[in-house]
C-alpha atoms as a PDB file:
ATOM      1  CA  MET A   1     -49.665-135.039 -50.861  1.00  0.00           C
ATOM      2  CA  PRO A   2     -52.589-135.448 -48.868  1.00  0.00           C
ATOM      3  CA  LYS A   3     -55.881-133.213 -49.724  1.00  0.00           C
ATOM      4  CA  LEU A   4     -55.558-129.901 -48.004  1.00  0.00           C
ATOM      5  CA  THR A   5     -58.015-127.505 -46.951  1.00  0.00           C
ATOM      6  CA  PRO A   6     -57.658-123.634 -45.970  1.00  0.00           C
ATOM      7  CA  ALA A   7     -57.199-124.671 -42.346  1.00  0.00           C
ATOM      8  CA  ASP A   8     -53.830-126.408 -43.065  1.00  0.00           C
ATOM      9  CA  LEU A   9     -52.397-123.072 -44.067  1.00  0.00           C
ATOM     10  CA  GLU A  10     -50.749-120.433 -41.639  1.00  0.00           C
ATOM     11  CA  ILE A  11     -51.892-116.646 -43.171  1.00  0.00           C
ATOM     12  CA  ARG A  12     -50.080-113.987 -41.593  1.00  0.00           C
ATOM     13  CA  SER A  13     -48.391-110.720 -42.332  1.00  0.00           C
ATOM     14  CA  ALA A  14     -45.131-111.025 -44.387  1.00  0.00           C
ATOM     15  CA  GLN A  15     -41.889-109.766 -42.916  1.00  0.00           C
ATOM     16  CA  PRO A  16     -38.400-109.123 -44.826  1.00  0.00           C
ATOM     17  CA  GLU A  17     -37.014-112.197 -43.236  1.00  0.00           C
ATOM     18  CA  ASP A  18     -39.657-114.212 -45.287  1.00  0.00           C
ATOM     19  CA  ASP A  19     -37.564-113.337 -48.306  1.00  0.00           C
ATOM     20  CA  PRO A  20     -35.780-116.674 -48.497  1.00  0.00           C
ATOM     21  CA  VAL A  21     -38.888-118.596 -48.770  1.00  0.00           C
ATOM     22  CA  VAL A  22     -41.219-116.366 -50.779  1.00  0.00           C
ATOM     23  CA  ILE A  23     -38.756-115.219 -53.416  1.00  0.00           C
ATOM     24  CA  PRO A  24     -37.996-118.646 -54.821  1.00  0.00           C
ATOM     25  CA  MET A  25     -41.897-119.259 -54.714  1.00  0.00           C
ATOM     26  CA  LEU A  26     -42.591-116.179 -56.810  1.00  0.00           C
ATOM     27  CA  ARG A  27     -39.724-116.879 -59.343  1.00  0.00           C
ATOM     28  CA  GLU A  28     -41.221-120.477 -59.955  1.00  0.00           C
ATOM     29  CA  SER A  29     -44.730-119.315 -59.934  1.00  0.00           C
ATOM     30  CA  LEU A  30     -44.654-116.273 -62.199  1.00  0.00           C
ATOM     31  CA  LYS A  31     -41.701-117.957 -64.465  1.00  0.00           C
ATOM     32  CA  LYS A  32     -38.996-115.428 -63.466  1.00  0.00           C
ATOM     33  CA  GLY A  33     -36.278-117.927 -62.983  1.00  0.00           C
ATOM     34  CA  ASP A  34     -34.105-116.246 -65.422  1.00  0.00           C
ATOM     35  CA  ASP A  35     -34.279-112.907 -64.550  1.00  0.00           C
ATOM     36  CA  PRO A  36     -31.256-111.595 -63.297  1.00  0.00           C
ATOM     37  CA  HIS A  37     -32.760-108.217 -62.033  1.00  0.00           C
ATOM     38  CA  TYR A  38     -35.946-109.878 -60.358  1.00  0.00           C
ATOM     39  CA  GLU A  39     -34.943-109.699 -56.592  1.00  0.00           C
ATOM     40  CA  ALA A  40     -33.421-106.039 -56.907  1.00  0.00           C
ATOM     41  CA  PHE A  41     -36.566-104.676 -58.760  1.00  0.00           C
ATOM     42  CA  LEU A  42     -38.846-106.417 -55.857  1.00  0.00           C
ATOM     43  CA  HIS A  43     -36.726-104.798 -53.263  1.00  0.00           C
ATOM     44  CA  TRP A  44     -36.722-101.363 -55.249  1.00  0.00           C
ATOM     45  CA  LYS A  45     -40.539-101.348 -55.473  1.00  0.00           C
ATOM     46  CA  HIS A  46     -41.360-102.876 -52.068  1.00  0.00           C
ATOM     47  CA  ARG A  47     -38.839-101.474 -49.683  1.00  0.00           C
ATOM     48  CA  GLU A  48     -37.261 -98.524 -51.488  1.00  0.00           C
ATOM     49  CA  ASN A  49     -40.619 -96.636 -52.483  1.00  0.00           C
ATOM     50  CA  SER A  50     -40.583 -93.168 -51.331  1.00  0.00           C
ATOM     51  CA  PHE A  51     -44.346 -93.486 -50.041  1.00  0.00           C
ATOM     52  CA  GLY A  52     -43.267 -96.483 -47.830  1.00  0.00           C
ATOM     53  CA  GLU A  53     -42.537 -99.985 -47.457  1.00  0.00           C
ATOM     54  CA  SER A  54     -45.095-102.331 -48.964  1.00  0.00           C
ATOM     55  CA  ALA A  55     -47.615-104.357 -47.083  1.00  0.00           C
ATOM     56  CA  ALA A  56     -47.547-108.049 -47.798  1.00  0.00           C
ATOM     57  CA  TRP A  57     -49.007-111.149 -46.540  1.00  0.00           C
ATOM     58  CA  VAL A  58     -47.919-114.731 -46.914  1.00  0.00           C
ATOM     59  CA  ALA A  59     -49.627-118.157 -46.731  1.00  0.00           C
ATOM     60  CA  LEU A  60     -47.329-121.019 -45.500  1.00  0.00           C
ATOM     61  CA  HIS A  61     -47.438-124.982 -45.156  1.00  0.00           C
ATOM     62  CA  GLU A  62     -45.141-126.367 -43.251  1.00  0.00           C
ATOM     63  CA  GLY A  63     -43.020-123.545 -43.536  1.00  0.00           C
ATOM     64  CA  ARG A  64     -43.066-123.552 -47.169  1.00  0.00           C
ATOM     65  CA  ALA A  65     -44.277-120.299 -48.864  1.00  0.00           C
ATOM     66  CA  VAL A  66     -47.649-121.503 -51.058  1.00  0.00           C
ATOM     67  CA  GLY A  67     -48.856-117.950 -51.580  1.00  0.00           C
ATOM     68  CA  TYR A  68     -47.883-114.019 -51.625  1.00  0.00           C
ATOM     69  CA  ARG A  69     -49.996-110.801 -51.619  1.00  0.00           C
ATOM     70  CA  THR A  70     -48.541-107.364 -51.704  1.00  0.00           C
ATOM     71  CA  LEU A  71     -50.038-103.960 -52.061  1.00  0.00           C
ATOM     72  CA  MET A  72     -47.570-101.134 -52.893  1.00  0.00           C
ATOM     73  CA  ARG A  73     -47.870 -97.786 -51.122  1.00  0.00           C
ATOM     74  CA  TRP A  74     -48.820 -95.052 -53.235  1.00  0.00           C
ATOM     75  CA  ARG A  75     -50.193 -91.377 -52.319  1.00  0.00           C
ATOM     76  CA  PHE A  76     -52.593 -89.106 -54.320  1.00  0.00           C
ATOM     77  CA  VAL A  77     -53.451 -85.443 -54.227  1.00  0.00           C
ATOM     78  CA  ASN A  78     -57.158 -84.428 -54.974  1.00  0.00           C
ATOM     79  CA  ASP A  79     -58.775 -81.030 -55.995  1.00  0.00           C
ATOM     80  CA  GLU A  80     -58.529 -79.516 -52.578  1.00  0.00           C
ATOM     81  CA  GLY A  81     -55.123 -80.498 -52.102  1.00  0.00           C
ATOM     82  CA  LYS A  82     -55.762 -83.134 -49.588  1.00  0.00           C
ATOM     83  CA  LYS A  83     -53.470 -86.127 -49.487  1.00  0.00           C
ATOM     84  CA  VAL A  84     -55.123 -89.380 -49.733  1.00  0.00           C
ATOM     85  CA  THR A  85     -53.125 -92.523 -48.860  1.00  0.00           C
ATOM     86  CA  ALA A  86     -53.492 -95.608 -51.415  1.00  0.00           C
ATOM     87  CA  VAL A  87     -52.123 -98.949 -52.187  1.00  0.00           C
ATOM     88  CA  ARG A  88     -51.542-100.936 -55.515  1.00  0.00           C
ATOM     89  CA  ALA A  89     -52.273-104.134 -55.666  1.00  0.00           C
ATOM     90  CA  VAL A  90     -49.268-106.090 -57.540  1.00  0.00           C
ATOM     91  CA  ASP A  91     -47.051-109.122 -56.987  1.00  0.00           C
ATOM     92  CA  THR A  92     -49.515-111.995 -56.035  1.00  0.00           C
ATOM     93  CA  ALA A  93     -48.748-115.346 -56.439  1.00  0.00           C
ATOM     94  CA  THR A  94     -50.120-118.871 -55.602  1.00  0.00           C
ATOM     95  CA  HIS A  95     -47.683-121.846 -55.765  1.00  0.00           C
ATOM     96  CA  PRO A  96     -48.943-124.325 -58.672  1.00  0.00           C
ATOM     97  CA  ASP A  97     -49.196-127.128 -56.041  1.00  0.00           C
ATOM     98  CA  TYR A  98     -51.630-125.422 -54.062  1.00  0.00           C
ATOM     99  CA  GLN A  99     -53.847-123.973 -56.517  1.00  0.00           C
ATOM    100  CA  GLY A 100     -57.858-124.251 -55.617  1.00  0.00           C
ATOM    101  CA  LEU A 101     -57.333-123.386 -51.915  1.00  0.00           C
ATOM    102  CA  GLY A 102     -58.712-119.756 -52.275  1.00  0.00           C
ATOM    103  CA  ILE A 103     -55.282-118.418 -51.386  1.00  0.00           C
ATOM    104  CA  PHE A 104     -55.354-115.478 -53.642  1.00  0.00           C
ATOM    105  CA  ARG A 105     -58.656-114.463 -52.276  1.00  0.00           C
ATOM    106  CA  THR A 106     -58.066-115.126 -48.651  1.00  0.00           C
ATOM    107  CA  LEU A 107     -54.577-112.964 -48.804  1.00  0.00           C
ATOM    108  CA  THR A 108     -56.282-110.206 -50.535  1.00  0.00           C
ATOM    109  CA  LEU A 109     -59.186-109.796 -48.377  1.00  0.00           C
ATOM    110  CA  ARG A 110     -56.871-109.998 -45.246  1.00  0.00           C
ATOM    111  CA  GLY A 111     -54.776-107.128 -46.608  1.00  0.00           C
ATOM    112  CA  VAL A 112     -57.876-105.240 -47.342  1.00  0.00           C
ATOM    113  CA  SER A 113     -59.510-105.474 -43.992  1.00  0.00           C
ATOM    114  CA  GLU A 114     -56.113-104.741 -42.258  1.00  0.00           C
ATOM    115  CA  LEU A 115     -55.425-101.748 -44.319  1.00  0.00           C
ATOM    116  CA  THR A 116     -58.982-100.438 -43.719  1.00  0.00           C
ATOM    117  CA  LEU A 117     -58.588-100.585 -40.149  1.00  0.00           C
ATOM    118  CA  THR A 118     -55.092 -98.608 -40.041  1.00  0.00           C
ATOM    119  CA  GLY A 119     -56.718 -95.988 -42.246  1.00  0.00           C
ATOM    120  CA  ASP A 120     -55.241 -96.176 -45.806  1.00  0.00           C
ATOM    121  CA  GLY A 121     -57.690 -94.680 -48.385  1.00  0.00           C
ATOM    122  CA  ILE A 122     -58.065 -96.781 -51.285  1.00  0.00           C
ATOM    123  CA  VAL A 123     -56.771 -99.505 -53.381  1.00  0.00           C
ATOM    124  CA  PHE A 124     -56.132 -99.396 -57.151  1.00  0.00           C
ATOM    125  CA  ASN A 125     -54.581-101.337 -59.973  1.00  0.00           C
ATOM    126  CA  THR A 126     -55.059-102.436 -63.667  1.00  0.00           C
ATOM    127  CA  PRO A 127     -55.606-105.928 -63.554  1.00  0.00           C
ATOM    128  CA  ASN A 128     -55.534-108.104 -66.611  1.00  0.00           C
ATOM    129  CA  ASP A 129     -58.375-110.025 -67.930  1.00  0.00           C
ATOM    130  CA  GLN A 130     -57.532-113.305 -66.300  1.00  0.00           C
ATOM    131  CA  SER A 131     -57.383-111.705 -62.854  1.00  0.00           C
ATOM    132  CA  ARG A 132     -60.097-108.910 -62.977  1.00  0.00           C
ATOM    133  CA  PRO A 133     -63.011-111.216 -62.314  1.00  0.00           C
ATOM    134  CA  GLY A 134     -61.383-112.359 -59.086  1.00  0.00           C
ATOM    135  CA  TYR A 135     -60.968-108.476 -57.951  1.00  0.00           C
ATOM    136  CA  LEU A 136     -64.670-107.773 -58.939  1.00  0.00           C
ATOM    137  CA  LYS A 137     -66.070-110.185 -56.865  1.00  0.00           C
ATOM    138  CA  MET A 138     -63.874-108.892 -53.796  1.00  0.00           C
ATOM    139  CA  GLY A 139     -65.376-105.535 -53.924  1.00  0.00           C
ATOM    140  CA  TRP A 140     -63.237-103.843 -56.989  1.00  0.00           C
ATOM    141  CA  SER A 141     -65.152-101.462 -59.245  1.00  0.00           C
ATOM    142  CA  VAL A 142     -64.153-100.786 -63.007  1.00  0.00           C
ATOM    143  CA  VAL A 143     -63.114 -96.952 -63.098  1.00  0.00           C
ATOM    144  CA  ARG A 144     -62.355 -96.607 -66.664  1.00  0.00           C
ATOM    145  CA  ARG A 145     -60.311 -97.718 -69.645  1.00  0.00           C
ATOM    146  CA  LEU A 146     -57.070 -95.433 -69.484  1.00  0.00           C
ATOM    147  CA  PRO A 147     -56.883 -94.124 -72.963  1.00  0.00           C
ATOM    148  CA  VAL A 148     -53.754 -94.631 -74.748  1.00  0.00           C
ATOM    149  CA  GLY A 149     -51.885 -91.839 -77.274  1.00  0.00           C
ATOM    150  CA  VAL A 150     -49.213 -92.184 -79.342  1.00  0.00           C
ATOM    151  CA  LEU A 151     -47.048 -90.438 -82.036  1.00  0.00           C
ATOM    152  CA  PRO A 152     -45.352 -92.381 -84.989  1.00  0.00           C
ATOM    153  CA  ALA A 153     -41.987 -91.281 -85.846  1.00  0.00           C
ATOM    154  CA  ASN A 154     -43.213 -91.219 -89.657  1.00  0.00           C
ATOM    155  CA  PRO A 155     -45.723 -93.289 -92.071  1.00  0.00           C
ATOM    156  CA  ALA A 156     -43.640 -96.102 -92.354  1.00  0.00           C
ATOM    157  CA  ALA A 157     -43.816 -96.798 -88.402  1.00  0.00           C
ATOM    158  CA  LEU A 158     -47.645 -97.789 -88.776  1.00  0.00           C
ATOM    159  CA  PRO A 159     -47.372-100.905 -90.215  1.00  0.00           C
ATOM    160  CA  LYS A 160     -44.534-102.016 -88.158  1.00  0.00           C
ATOM    161  CA  MET A 161     -46.973-100.944 -84.932  1.00  0.00           C
ATOM    162  CA  ALA A 162     -49.704-102.839 -86.226  1.00  0.00           C
ATOM    163  CA  ARG A 163     -47.571-106.022 -86.699  1.00  0.00           C
ATOM    164  CA  SER A 164     -46.372-105.725 -82.965  1.00  0.00           C
ATOM    165  CA  LYS A 165     -49.085-106.532 -80.781  1.00  0.00           C
ATOM    166  CA  VAL A 166     -47.138-108.177 -78.278  1.00  0.00           C
ATOM    167  CA  PRO A 167     -46.376-107.216 -74.551  1.00  0.00           C
ATOM    168  CA  ALA A 168     -43.324-104.756 -74.421  1.00  0.00           C
ATOM    169  CA  ASN A 169     -40.021-106.022 -72.843  1.00  0.00           C
ATOM    170  CA  LEU A 170     -39.730-105.190 -69.366  1.00  0.00           C
ATOM    171  CA  TRP A 171     -36.052-103.989 -69.588  1.00  0.00           C
ATOM    172  CA  SER A 172     -35.309-100.699 -71.270  1.00  0.00           C
ATOM    173  CA  GLU A 173     -33.116-100.249 -74.212  1.00  0.00           C
ATOM    174  CA  GLU A 174     -30.150 -98.134 -73.916  1.00  0.00           C
ATOM    175  CA  THR A 175     -29.774 -94.449 -75.313  1.00  0.00           C
ATOM    176  CA  SER A 176     -27.554 -91.616 -74.874  1.00  0.00           C
ATOM    177  CA  VAL A 177     -30.258 -88.937 -75.585  1.00  0.00           C
ATOM    178  CA  GLY A 178     -31.191 -86.754 -72.590  1.00  0.00           C
ATOM    179  CA  TRP A 179     -29.675 -86.937 -69.203  1.00  0.00           C
ATOM    180  CA  PRO A 180     -29.996 -90.196 -66.973  1.00  0.00           C
ATOM    181  CA  ALA A 181     -32.948 -89.447 -64.743  1.00  0.00           C
ATOM    182  CA  ALA A 182     -31.419 -91.658 -61.755  1.00  0.00           C
ATOM    183  CA  GLU A 183     -28.530 -88.993 -61.660  1.00  0.00           C
ATOM    184  CA  ALA A 184     -30.474 -85.904 -62.425  1.00  0.00           C
ATOM    185  CA  PHE A 185     -33.313 -86.383 -59.808  1.00  0.00           C
ATOM    186  CA  THR A 186     -30.787 -86.694 -57.028  1.00  0.00           C
ATOM    187  CA  ASP A 187     -30.327 -83.025 -57.435  1.00  0.00           C
ATOM    188  CA  ARG A 188     -33.304 -81.773 -55.221  1.00  0.00           C
ATOM    189  CA  GLY A 189     -33.203 -78.156 -56.999  1.00  0.00           C
ATOM    190  CA  PHE A 190     -33.376 -79.898 -60.222  1.00  0.00           C
ATOM    191  CA  ALA A 191     -36.426 -81.897 -59.318  1.00  0.00           C
ATOM    192  CA  GLU A 192     -38.096 -78.830 -57.921  1.00  0.00           C
ATOM    193  CA  ALA A 193     -37.450 -76.680 -61.084  1.00  0.00           C
ATOM    194  CA  LEU A 194     -39.312 -79.371 -63.352  1.00  0.00           C
ATOM    195  CA  LEU A 195     -42.020 -80.249 -60.516  1.00  0.00           C
ATOM    196  CA  GLN A 196     -43.209 -76.513 -61.041  1.00  0.00           C
ATOM    197  CA  HIS A 197     -45.086 -78.036 -64.006  1.00  0.00           C
ATOM    198  CA  ALA A 198     -46.354 -81.030 -62.635  1.00  0.00           C
ATOM    199  CA  PRO A 199     -50.206 -81.779 -62.647  1.00  0.00           C
ATOM    200  CA  ALA A 200     -52.251 -79.084 -60.290  1.00  0.00           C
ATOM    201  CA  LYS A 201     -55.595 -80.671 -60.850  1.00  0.00           C
ATOM    202  CA  GLY A 202     -57.529 -83.820 -60.553  1.00  0.00           C
ATOM    203  CA  PHE A 203     -56.951 -87.007 -58.550  1.00  0.00           C
ATOM    204  CA  ARG A 204     -53.130 -87.108 -59.080  1.00  0.00           C
ATOM    205  CA  THR A 205     -50.187 -89.008 -57.704  1.00  0.00           C
ATOM    206  CA  ASP A 206     -48.301 -86.598 -54.894  1.00  0.00           C
ATOM    207  CA  ARG A 207     -45.385 -85.929 -57.149  1.00  0.00           C
ATOM    208  CA  THR A 208     -42.376 -84.663 -54.873  1.00  0.00           C
ATOM    209  CA  PRO A 209     -38.545 -84.433 -55.392  1.00  0.00           C
ATOM    210  CA  GLU A 210     -38.266 -87.905 -53.531  1.00  0.00           C
ATOM    211  CA  HIS A 211     -41.066 -89.603 -55.577  1.00  0.00           C
ATOM    212  CA  LEU A 212     -39.110 -88.778 -58.720  1.00  0.00           C
ATOM    213  CA  ALA A 213     -35.802 -89.709 -57.268  1.00  0.00           C
ATOM    214  CA  TRP A 214     -37.257 -93.290 -56.480  1.00  0.00           C
ATOM    215  CA  ARG A 215     -39.418 -93.627 -59.329  1.00  0.00           C
ATOM    216  CA  THR A 216     -36.643 -93.105 -61.836  1.00  0.00           C
ATOM    217  CA  SER A 217     -33.880 -94.689 -59.916  1.00  0.00           C
ATOM    218  CA  PHE A 218     -33.854 -98.586 -60.837  1.00  0.00           C
ATOM    219  CA  GLY A 219     -30.840 -98.977 -63.173  1.00  0.00           C
ATOM    220  CA  PRO A 220     -32.306-101.639 -65.791  1.00  0.00           C
ATOM    221  CA  LEU A 221     -35.147 -99.220 -66.535  1.00  0.00           C
ATOM    222  CA  ARG A 222     -32.807 -96.631 -68.189  1.00  0.00           C
ATOM    223  CA  TYR A 223     -35.185 -93.726 -67.474  1.00  0.00           C
ATOM    224  CA  ARG A 224     -33.910 -90.475 -69.277  1.00  0.00           C
ATOM    225  CA  VAL A 225     -34.790 -86.717 -68.993  1.00  0.00           C
ATOM    226  CA  LEU A 226     -34.972 -84.485 -71.923  1.00  0.00           C
ATOM    227  CA  LEU A 227     -34.976 -81.089 -71.223  1.00  0.00           C
ATOM    228  CA  ALA A 228     -36.357 -78.046 -73.369  1.00  0.00           C
ATOM    229  CA  SER A 229     -33.209 -76.195 -72.665  1.00  0.00           C
ATOM    230  CA  SER A 230     -30.260 -76.065 -70.243  1.00  0.00           C
ATOM    231  CA  ASP A 231     -32.692 -74.581 -67.380  1.00  0.00           C
ATOM    232  CA  PRO A 232     -34.946 -77.307 -65.950  1.00  0.00           C
ATOM    233  CA  ALA A 233     -37.385 -74.780 -65.105  1.00  0.00           C
ATOM    234  CA  GLU A 234     -38.520 -74.417 -68.683  1.00  0.00           C
ATOM    235  CA  GLY A 235     -39.728 -77.970 -68.720  1.00  0.00           C
ATOM    236  CA  GLY A 236     -38.747 -81.721 -69.811  1.00  0.00           C
ATOM    237  CA  VAL A 237     -39.990 -84.929 -70.182  1.00  0.00           C
ATOM    238  CA  VAL A 238     -39.052 -88.584 -68.475  1.00  0.00           C
ATOM    239  CA  PHE A 239     -38.938 -91.316 -70.928  1.00  0.00           C
ATOM    240  CA  ARG A 240     -37.556 -94.612 -71.540  1.00  0.00           C
ATOM    241  CA  LEU A 241     -37.237 -97.000 -74.576  1.00  0.00           C
ATOM    242  CA  ARG A 242     -38.473-100.353 -74.630  1.00  0.00           C
ATOM    243  CA  ARG A 243     -38.667-103.002 -77.440  1.00  0.00           C
ATOM    244  CA  ARG A 244     -42.034-104.301 -78.399  1.00  0.00           C
ATOM    245  CA  GLY A 245     -42.194-106.888 -81.061  1.00  0.00           C
ATOM    246  CA  ASP A 246     -40.448-105.193 -84.165  1.00  0.00           C
ATOM    247  CA  THR A 247     -40.739-102.062 -82.950  1.00  0.00           C
ATOM    248  CA  VAL A 248     -38.786 -99.383 -80.279  1.00  0.00           C
ATOM    249  CA  GLU A 249     -41.186 -97.344 -78.780  1.00  0.00           C
ATOM    250  CA  ALA A 250     -40.340 -94.298 -76.290  1.00  0.00           C
ATOM    251  CA  ALA A 251     -42.405 -94.460 -73.562  1.00  0.00           C
ATOM    252  CA  ILE A 252     -43.329 -90.972 -72.301  1.00  0.00           C
ATOM    253  CA  ILE A 253     -43.871 -91.537 -68.588  1.00  0.00           C
ATOM    254  CA  GLU A 254     -44.037 -87.977 -67.363  1.00  0.00           C
ATOM    255  CA  GLN A 255     -44.357 -84.709 -69.316  1.00  0.00           C
ATOM    256  CA  LEU A 256     -43.390 -81.806 -66.726  1.00  0.00           C
ATOM    257  CA  VAL A 257     -43.858 -78.832 -69.273  1.00  0.00           C
ATOM    258  CA  PRO A 258     -45.179 -75.419 -68.739  1.00  0.00           C
ATOM    259  CA  ASP A 259     -47.528 -75.618 -72.076  1.00  0.00           C
ATOM    260  CA  ALA A 260     -48.706 -78.211 -74.629  1.00  0.00           C
ATOM    261  CA  VAL A 261     -46.302 -76.618 -77.200  1.00  0.00           C
ATOM    262  CA  THR A 262     -43.316 -77.340 -75.234  1.00  0.00           C
ATOM    263  CA  GLY A 263     -44.591 -80.786 -74.446  1.00  0.00           C
ATOM    264  CA  ALA A 264     -45.247 -81.612 -78.112  1.00  0.00           C
ATOM    265  CA  ARG A 265     -41.952 -80.322 -79.212  1.00  0.00           C
ATOM    266  CA  LEU A 266     -40.184 -82.583 -76.646  1.00  0.00           C
ATOM    267  CA  VAL A 267     -42.026 -85.635 -77.622  1.00  0.00           C
ATOM    268  CA  ALA A 268     -40.995 -85.004 -81.316  1.00  0.00           C
ATOM    269  CA  ARG A 269     -37.477 -84.348 -80.097  1.00  0.00           C
ATOM    270  CA  VAL A 270     -37.422 -87.757 -78.345  1.00  0.00           C
ATOM    271  CA  LEU A 271     -38.571 -89.438 -81.742  1.00  0.00           C
ATOM    272  CA  GLN A 272     -36.006 -87.621 -83.837  1.00  0.00           C
ATOM    273  CA  GLU A 273     -32.955 -88.143 -81.372  1.00  0.00           C
ATOM    274  CA  THR A 274     -33.557 -91.874 -80.231  1.00  0.00           C
ATOM    275  CA  LYS A 275     -34.969 -92.917 -83.718  1.00  0.00           C
ATOM    276  CA  ALA A 276     -37.739 -94.740 -82.026  1.00  0.00           C
ATOM    277  CA  ASP A 277     -40.635 -95.958 -84.136  1.00  0.00           C
ATOM    278  CA  TYR A 278     -42.887 -94.254 -81.849  1.00  0.00           C
ATOM    279  CA  ALA A 279     -44.007 -92.645 -78.665  1.00  0.00           C
ATOM    280  CA  ILE A 280     -46.582 -93.632 -76.422  1.00  0.00           C
ATOM    281  CA  GLY A 281     -48.349 -92.294 -73.210  1.00  0.00           C
ATOM    282  CA  LEU A 282     -51.369 -92.136 -71.355  1.00  0.00           C
ATOM    283  CA  ARG A 283     -54.006 -89.245 -72.367  1.00  0.00           C
ATOM    284  CA  THR A 284     -55.467 -89.067 -68.792  1.00  0.00           C
ATOM    285  CA  GLY A 285     -52.434 -86.933 -67.813  1.00  0.00           C
ATOM    286  CA  PRO A 286     -50.168 -84.342 -69.545  1.00  0.00           C
ATOM    287  CA  SER A 287     -49.816 -85.740 -72.934  1.00  0.00           C
ATOM    288  CA  ALA A 288     -49.087 -83.001 -75.564  1.00  0.00           C
ATOM    289  CA  GLY A 289     -48.161 -84.277 -78.836  1.00  0.00           C
ATOM    290  CA  LEU A 290     -49.845 -87.793 -78.490  1.00  0.00           C
ATOM    291  CA  VAL A 291     -52.983 -88.708 -80.307  1.00  0.00           C
ATOM    292  CA  PRO A 292     -55.648 -91.351 -79.419  1.00  0.00           C
ATOM    293  CA  LEU A 293     -54.585 -94.815 -80.464  1.00  0.00           C
ATOM    294  CA  PRO A 294     -57.559 -95.703 -82.985  1.00  0.00           C
ATOM    295  CA  VAL A 295     -57.897 -99.123 -81.529  1.00  0.00           C
ATOM    296  CA  PRO A 296     -60.947-100.429 -79.604  1.00  0.00           C
ATOM    297  CA  GLY A 297     -60.213-101.527 -76.320  1.00  0.00           C
ATOM    298  CA  ALA A 298     -56.618-100.313 -76.136  1.00  0.00           C
ATOM    299  CA  GLY A 299     -55.239 -98.984 -72.728  1.00  0.00           C
ATOM    300  CA  PRO A 300     -55.172-100.604 -69.397  1.00  0.00           C
ATOM    301  CA  LEU A 301     -58.453-100.924 -67.579  1.00  0.00           C
ATOM    302  CA  LEU A 302     -58.196 -99.194 -63.889  1.00  0.00           C
ATOM    303  CA  THR A 303     -60.156-100.549 -61.053  1.00  0.00           C
ATOM    304  CA  SER A 304     -60.538 -99.382 -57.542  1.00  0.00           C
ATOM    305  CA  ARG A 305     -61.810-100.138 -54.178  1.00  0.00           C
ATOM    306  CA  PRO A 306     -62.818 -98.118 -50.940  1.00  0.00           C
ATOM    307  CA  LEU A 307     -60.386 -98.676 -47.774  1.00  0.00           C
ATOM    308  CA  ALA A 308     -61.024 -96.049 -45.394  1.00  0.00           C
ATOM    309  CA  ALA A 309     -62.087 -93.440 -48.001  1.00  0.00           C
ATOM    310  CA  SER A 310     -64.220 -93.280 -51.381  1.00  0.00           C
ATOM    311  CA  PRO A 311     -62.419 -93.394 -54.672  1.00  0.00           C
ATOM    312  CA  PRO A 312     -62.957 -90.405 -56.775  1.00  0.00           C
ATOM    313  CA  PRO A 313     -65.288 -90.472 -59.691  1.00  0.00           C
ATOM    314  CA  ALA A 314     -63.801 -91.509 -63.138  1.00  0.00           C
ATOM    315  CA  SER A 315     -63.608 -88.346 -64.407  1.00  0.00           C
ATOM    316  CA  ALA A 316     -61.105 -87.053 -62.024  1.00  0.00           C
ATOM    317  CA  TRP A 317     -58.216 -89.387 -62.349  1.00  0.00           C
ATOM    318  CA  ARG A 318     -55.288 -87.840 -63.877  1.00  0.00           C
ATOM    319  CA  LEU A 319     -52.858 -90.532 -64.346  1.00  0.00           C
ATOM    320  CA  THR A 320     -49.769 -90.853 -66.344  1.00  0.00           C
ATOM    321  CA  LEU A 321     -47.752 -93.435 -67.770  1.00  0.00           C
ATOM    322  CA  GLY A 322     -45.431 -93.183 -64.910  1.00  0.00           C
ATOM    323  CA  ASP A 323     -48.235 -93.967 -62.392  1.00  0.00           C
ATOM    324  CA  VAL A 324     -49.316 -97.372 -64.049  1.00  0.00           C
ATOM    325  CA  GLU A 325     -46.597 -99.104 -66.038  1.00  0.00           C
ATOM    326  CA  LEU A 326     -44.301-101.803 -64.715  1.00  0.00           C
ATOM    327  CA  PHE A 327     -46.142-102.697 -61.328  1.00  0.00           C
END
């Protein structure tokens, strides 16, 4: 192939009709070729999101998708009750044959510019060690490391946890404990009863019945709701089981509980009834029953960048595992 320059590429907003050329490139570049859920997962994230359809940009060479960048819609609420629109930087890829042309940077800065002009507030994400330097060069700032909390089911789980320092499986393990969240949150009254106990302070996700219904609806993730009693107004936790090495962990993505005692009891029940090795969550949001993970540098590193608004200070962010996992 002749030597290319950025001028040889067409850069523009991506549209749904680009999917037939974009998705094969994503599968190849991100090594998702054997994942039967991948296309449906993208559709769930980017087209069904209760906060709105994702914004995306594509790089094309002679009609072939060679780069892709999408920013998923999100919405926060601050301490004054003001809603802040946001996007999360996710799902970026450059075809291996087109590395070195600055496609990642070009697409990302194009997105930042256009979203700033349309009034979106901030962008945030939890980039890995490989991609973080590129984001920092484009104006992102490190906010803080999000502290992880865990609860081992018993002392025997501790050495298993130590041996399982590998990424968790994306798709969940099956369990019959609790209720299927995808069904439970189709009942608006059920969701509203639990949301009485959603975080009310700090810079937090704008949790609505529509958000909970979407967030837990993708089948292969198998989210479950465990209630404190038959009355959802008395609180509950949302969780899923995922395999990590030799262990099964219970990922506590939301604690919607009236007090810490209820939260701790529910986390303990999740472990007891599912037989998971340990529970895990973030301690920046409601995290009763979870103790700090005594591992230096553990937890995702949160970064952010201003668009049309300024991100809050590091101490204001109040995120749960449900806000940052998967995406």
